[in-house]
Coordinates of C-alpha atoms in Angstrom, one line a residue:
X1 CA 0.3 0.3 0.0
X2 CA 1.6 3.6 -1.2
X3 CA 2.0 5.6 1.8
X4 CA -0.6 7.6 0.7
X5 CA -3.0 5.2 0.8
X6 CA -1.9 4.4 4.6
X7 CA -2.4 8.1 5.4
X8 CA -6.0 8.4 4.1
X9 CA -7.3 5.2 5.6
X10 CA -5.4 6.5 8.7
X11 CA -7.7 9.3 8.1
X12 CA -11.0 7.4 7.8
X13 CA -10.2 5.9 11.5
X14 CA -9.7 9.0 12.9
X15 CA -13.0 10.2 11.5
X16 CA -14.7 7.7 12.6
X17 CA -13.3 7.5 15.9
X18 CA -14.3 11.0 16.5
X19 CA -17.5 10.9 15.1
X20 CA -18.7 8.2 17.2
X21 CA -17.1 10.1 20.2
X22 CA -19.4 12.9 19.6
X23 CA -22.6 11.1 18.6
X24 CA -22.3 7.7 20.6
X25 CA -24.1 6.0 16.7
X26 CA -22.3 3.8 14.9
X27 CA -20.4 5.4 11.6
X28 CA -21.1 4.7 7.7
X29 CA -19.1 6.0 4.6
X30 CA -22.1 7.9 3.9
X31 CA -21.6 10.2 7.0
X32 CA -17.7 9.9 6.7
X33 CA -18.3 11.8 3.2
X34 CA -21.0 14.4 4.5
X35 CA -18.7 15.5 7.5
X36 CA -15.0 15.1 6.4
X37 CA -13.1 16.2 3.7
X38 CA -11.5 13.4 2.9
X39 CA -10.9 14.1 -0.9
X40 CA -12.2 10.2 -2.7
X41 CA -15.2 8.7 -3.2
X42 CA -18.1 6.5 -1.2
X43 CA -16.6 3.5 -2.8
X44 CA -12.9 4.3 -1.7
X45 CA -14.2 4.9 2.0
X46 CA -15.9 1.6 1.7
X47 CA -13.4 -0.3 0.7
X48 CA -11.2 1.5 3.4
X49 CA -13.6 0.1 6.0
X50 CA -13.5 -3.1 4.9
X51 CA -9.9 -3.3 5.8
X52 CA -9.9 -1.9 8.6
X53 CA -12.5 -4.0 10.0
X54 CA -10.2 -7.0 9.0
X55 CA -7.2 -5.9 10.6
X56 CA -9.9 -5.6 13.9
X57 CA -9.8 -1.1 13.9
X58 CA -13.8 -1.4 13.3
X59 CA -16.5 -3.8 13.9
X60 CA -19.9 -3.4 12.4
X61 CA -22.8 -4.4 15.0
X62 CA -25.4 -5.7 12.2
X63 CA -24.8 -6.2 8.7
X64 CA -26.2 -2.7 7.2
X65 CA -24.9 -0.9 9.9
X66 CA -22.4 1.6 10.4
X67 CA -19.0 0.3 12.2
X68 CA -18.0 1.0 15.6
X69 CA -14.0 1.6 17.3
X70 CA -13.0 -1.2 19.1
X71 CA -10.4 -0.8 21.6
X72 CA -7.1 -1.1 19.4
X73 CA -9.1 1.8 17.5
X74 CA -9.1 4.1 21.0
X75 CA -5.3 2.9 21.4
X76 CA -4.3 4.0 18.1
X77 CA -6.3 7.5 18.4
X78 CA -5.2 8.3 21.9
X79 CA -1.6 7.7 20.6
X80 CA -1.6 9.8 17.8
X81 CA -3.3 12.7 18.9
X82 CA -1.7 15.9 17.4
X83 CA -2.9 18.1 20.3
X84 CA -5.1 18.6 23.6
X85 CA -7.8 20.8 24.3
X86 CA -7.0 23.4 26.5
X87 CA -8.6 25.0 29.6
X88 CA -9.6 28.3 29.6
X89 CA -8.6 30.9 31.8
X90 CA -11.7 30.8 34.0
X91 CA -11.8 27.2 34.1
X92 CA -8.3 27.2 35.4
X93 CA -9.1 30.3 37.8
X94 CA -12.4 28.0 39.1
X95 CA -10.1 25.1 39.3
X96 CA -6.9 26.9 41.6
X97 CA -9.5 28.3 43.8
X98 CA -11.3 25.6 44.6
X99 CA -8.4 23.5 45.5
X100 CA -6.9 26.4 47.8
X101 CA -10.3 25.9 50.0
X102 CA -9.0 22.5 51.3
X103 CA -8.6 22.6 54.9
X104 CA -5.8 19.5 54.9
X105 CA -4.9 17.0 52.5
X106 CA -7.8 14.8 52.1
X107 CA -9.8 17.6 51.5
X108 CA -7.5 18.6 49.3
X109 CA -7.8 15.4 46.8
X110 CA -12.1 15.4 48.0
X111 CA -12.1 18.3 46.5
X112 CA -10.2 17.4 43.3
X113 CA -11.9 14.1 42.1
X114 CA -15.5 16.3 42.4
X115 CA -14.1 18.6 40.8
X116 CA -12.4 16.4 37.5
X117 CA -16.0 14.5 37.8
X118 CA -17.6 17.7 37.7
X119 CA -15.0 19.1 34.9
X120 CA -15.5 15.7 32.6
X121 CA -18.4 14.1 33.1
X122 CA -17.2 10.7 33.8
X123 CA -16.5 8.7 37.6
X124 CA -13.1 10.5 39.0
X125 CA -10.8 8.7 41.4
X126 CA -7.7 9.6 43.4
X127 CA -5.3 7.4 45.3
X128 CA -4.6 8.6 48.6
X129 CA -0.7 8.4 49.7
X130 CA 0.1 4.7 51.2
X131 CA 1.2 5.0 54.5
X132 CA 4.6 2.0 53.4
X133 CA 6.2 5.0 51.4
X134 CA 4.8 8.0 53.7
X135 CA 7.4 9.2 56.6
X136 CA 6.2 9.6 59.9
X137 CA 6.4 12.7 61.0
X138 CA 4.8 13.0 65.0
X139 CA 3.2 10.3 66.9
X140 CA 0.5 12.0 69.4
X141 CA -0.6 9.8 72.0
X142 CA -4.3 11.1 73.4
X143 CA -5.7 9.4 77.1
X144 CA -9.5 8.9 76.2
X145 CA -10.4 7.7 79.3
X146 CA -8.3 5.6 82.0
X147 CA -8.6 2.6 79.9
X148 CA -8.7 4.0 76.0
X149 CA -5.4 5.5 74.3
X150 CA -6.0 6.8 71.0
X151 CA -2.7 7.3 68.8
X152 CA -2.7 9.6 66.0
X153 CA 0.1 9.1 63.1
X154 CA 0.8 12.4 61.1
X155 CA 2.9 11.7 57.6
X156 CA 5.0 13.8 55.7
X157 CA 2.3 14.0 53.0
X158 CA -0.4 15.6 55.4
X159 CA -1.8 11.6 56.1
X160 CA -3.4 11.1 59.6
X161 CA -4.4 8.1 61.0
X162 CA -5.8 7.0 64.1
X163 CA -6.1 4.0 65.9
X164 CA -7.4 3.1 69.3
X165 CA -5.9 0.8 71.9
X166 CA -7.6 -0.5 74.9
X167 CA -5.6 -0.9 77.6
X168 CA -5.9 -3.3 80.9
X169 CA -4.8 -0.9 83.2
X170 CA -5.8 2.7 83.9
X171 CA -3.5 5.1 82.7
X172 CA -1.4 6.6 85.6
X173 CA -0.7 10.2 85.1
X174 CA 2.7 11.1 82.7
X175 CA 1.8 7.9 80.4
X176 CA 0.4 9.6 77.1
X177 CA 3.2 11.7 77.3
X178 CA 6.0 9.0 78.4
X179 CA 4.1 6.8 75.3
X180 CA 4.5 9.7 72.9
X181 CA 8.5 10.1 73.2
X182 CA 8.8 6.4 73.0
X183 CA 6.8 6.5 70.0
X184 CA 8.1 9.3 68.0
X185 CA 11.8 8.3 68.7
X186 CA 11.2 4.8 67.2
X187 CA 8.9 6.2 64.2
X188 CA 10.0 9.9 63.8
X189 CA 11.5 10.3 60.0
X190 CA 11.1 6.6 59.0
X191 CA 8.8 4.7 57.0
X192 CA 6.2 2.4 58.8
X193 CA 8.0 -0.4 57.0
X194 CA 11.1 0.8 58.4
X195 CA 10.1 1.7 61.8
X196 CA 8.7 -2.1 62.3
X197 CA 11.9 -3.6 64.0
X198 CA 11.8 -0.6 65.8
X199 CA 8.2 -1.0 66.9
X200 CA 8.8 -4.3 67.9
X201 CA 11.6 -3.9 70.0
X202 CA 10.0 -0.9 72.2
X203 CA 8.8 -3.3 74.5
X204 CA 12.0 -4.3 75.9
X205 CA 13.6 -1.0 76.1
X206 CA 10.1 0.2 77.9
X207 CA 10.2 0.7 81.8
X208 CA 8.2 -1.8 83.7
X209 CA 5.1 -0.1 84.8
X210 CA 4.2 1.3 81.5
X211 CA 5.6 -2.3 79.1
X212 CA 1.9 -4.1 79.0
X213 CA 0.7 -0.1 77.2
X214 CA 3.7 -0.4 75.0
X215 CA 2.8 -3.5 74.1
X216 CA -0.7 -3.2 73.6
X217 CA 0.0 0.1 71.5
X218 CA 2.7 -1.6 69.5
X219 CA 0.9 -5.0 68.3
X220 CA -1.9 -2.4 67.0
X221 CA 0.7 -0.3 65.2
X222 CA 2.5 -3.2 63.8
X223 CA -1.2 -5.1 62.7
X224 CA -3.0 -2.8 61.4
X225 CA -0.1 0.3 60.0
X226 CA 2.6 -2.1 59.3
X227 CA 1.6 -5.6 58.2
X228 CA -1.8 -4.3 56.6
X229 CA -1.5 -1.2 55.0
X230 CA -4.4 -0.1 53.4
X231 CA -3.9 1.8 49.9
X232 CA -7.4 3.6 49.7
X233 CA -9.3 5.3 46.7
X234 CA -12.0 8.6 46.9
X235 CA -14.5 8.0 44.1
X236 CA -16.5 11.0 43.0
X237 CA -19.1 11.3 39.9
X238 CA -20.2 7.2 40.0
X239 CA -23.7 8.0 38.9
X240 CA -22.1 9.1 35.7
X241 CA -21.3 5.7 34.5
X242 CA -25.2 5.1 34.4
X243 CA -25.2 7.6 31.2
X244 CA -22.8 5.0 29.7
X245 CA -22.8 2.0 27.1
X246 CA -20.4 -0.5 28.2
X247 CA -20.1 -4.0 25.7
X248 CA -20.3 -5.8 29.1
X249 CA -22.7 -4.1 30.5
X250 CA -22.2 -1.5 33.5
X251 CA -21.9 -3.7 37.1
X252 CA -18.7 -5.1 35.9
X253 CA -17.4 -1.3 35.8
X254 CA -18.9 -0.6 39.0
X255 CA -18.0 -4.0 40.6
X256 CA -14.0 -2.8 39.3
X257 CA -14.1 0.3 41.2
X258 CA -15.7 -1.0 44.0
X259 CA -13.1 -4.0 44.9
X260 CA -10.5 -1.2 43.7
X261 CA -7.9 -3.6 43.3
X262 CA -7.8 -3.1 39.8
X263 CA -8.4 0.1 39.4
X264 CA -5.7 0.5 42.4
X265 CA -3.1 -1.6 40.1
X266 CA -3.8 1.1 36.8
X267 CA -3.4 4.0 39.0
X268 CA 0.4 2.5 40.3
X269 CA 1.1 2.3 36.6
X270 CA 0.1 6.3 36.2
X271 CA 2.3 7.7 38.9
X272 CA 5.0 9.8 36.7
X273 CA 4.2 13.4 37.4
X274 CA 3.7 15.7 34.4
X275 CA 2.1 12.7 31.9
X276 CA -1.3 11.2 31.4
X277 CA -1.3 7.7 31.0
X278 CA -4.3 6.3 28.9
X279 CA -5.7 2.6 29.6
X280 CA -8.4 1.0 27.5
X281 CA -10.4 -1.2 28.2
X282 CA -9.2 -5.0 29.1
X283 CA -9.5 -5.3 32.7
X284 CA -12.1 -2.2 32.8
X285 CA -14.8 -4.5 30.9
X286 CA -15.1 -1.4 28.6
X287 CA -14.3 1.4 29.8
X288 CA -11.0 3.7 29.9
X289 CA -9.2 5.4 32.8
X290 CA -7.1 8.6 32.1
X291 CA -4.9 8.7 34.9
X292 CA -2.1 10.6 36.1
X293 CA 0.6 11.3 39.1
X294 CA 0.5 14.1 41.9
X295 CA 2.4 15.5 44.2
X296 CA 5.1 18.4 44.9
X297 CA 8.6 17.2 44.0
X298 CA 8.0 13.3 43.7
X299 CA 4.6 11.0 43.5
X300 CA 2.5 10.5 46.4
X301 CA -0.3 8.6 44.1
X302 CA -1.7 9.3 41.8
X303 CA -5.6 10.8 39.8
X304 CA -8.0 10.3 37.1
X305 CA -10.9 9.9 35.4
X306 CA -12.7 5.9 34.7
X307 CA -15.3 5.9 31.9
X308 CA -16.4 4.6 28.5
X309 CA -14.4 4.1 25.5
X310 CA -15.8 6.5 24.0
X311 CA -15.0 9.4 25.7
X312 CA -13.8 12.6 24.4
X313 CA -9.9 12.3 25.5
X314 CA -8.6 14.9 24.4
X315 CA -10.4 17.0 26.8
X316 CA -10.4 14.3 29.4
X317 CA -6.5 14.3 29.2
X318 CA -6.5 18.3 29.4
X319 CA -8.6 18.1 32.4
X320 CA -6.9 15.5 34.3
X321 CA -3.5 17.1 34.0
X322 CA -4.6 20.6 34.5
X323 CA -6.3 19.5 38.1
X324 CA -3.3 17.2 38.7
X325 CA -1.0 20.2 38.5
X326 CA -2.9 22.5 40.9
X327 CA -3.2 19.6 42.9
X328 CA 0.6 19.3 43.5
X329 CA 1.2 23.0 43.7
X330 CA -1.6 23.1 46.2
X331 CA 0.3 20.4 48.0
X332 CA 3.8 22.3 48.2
X333 CA 2.5 24.8 49.4
X334 CA 2.9 27.5 45.9

């Protein structure tokens, strides 16, 4: 095939994908002739469509209907996007203002997924920074009752984790401050994974009068935060998925979001700052995820949008990128 024919066939495929994204209706040769200046006859376009179907880029739902793009076509379409739709000055100003109103890291992230959902009309997800990559900034110990303590871990990413610890004997005056000193000495500046050995050794170092409570606190820290650090997602706009049409139906997509395992793994693959990654179909059951990393200097996690494969990729990539940039600036104090 000549280079000119290859370029024409590629143009036909781009037109089919663009029209299907815009209309969500199968695209025929007559429609392509009416909407696009392809400079060839209807017969030539039909021949190109037959070839594209053989190559797995388009399929026909019915013998007489038009064609719809496959995941392979969307992949090529995304990989060859020439330009990303820019956001207006007003949109950027609104994003900045809304995110800067966040009171802490989790509030900023909740605001970010609300924004992404509103901007794209799709479901939006963000990964909360995992504890196994965060370093402990401070460990606070609070006496809730004589028989219950509250452990509060604050990380350098702004994440706050709280755990209650029930103790056998009532706390004596000054116990909370002594525990605070012990745990900060073991934890401050370390990831929880790195600090696990220090936590386990605390019982040996602790004075006999508080050894039991130290063991109980250390056990809670190791069992709930070190051995099984929790990956968490914040989700917004799942109701937007109901509007979409998915090859395998909506439930598999919602199940993937609810189980979080697949989504978390795909988000983990998209943590590079300044680079948007697009995953199409397969494990997402006919959906796509557009995601990128966020963080002031190093990635804290990733955020993105989940929607049907016929989403507006150019606009979605732009919006995900811009929101992630503003989140990174806010978390960096800029």
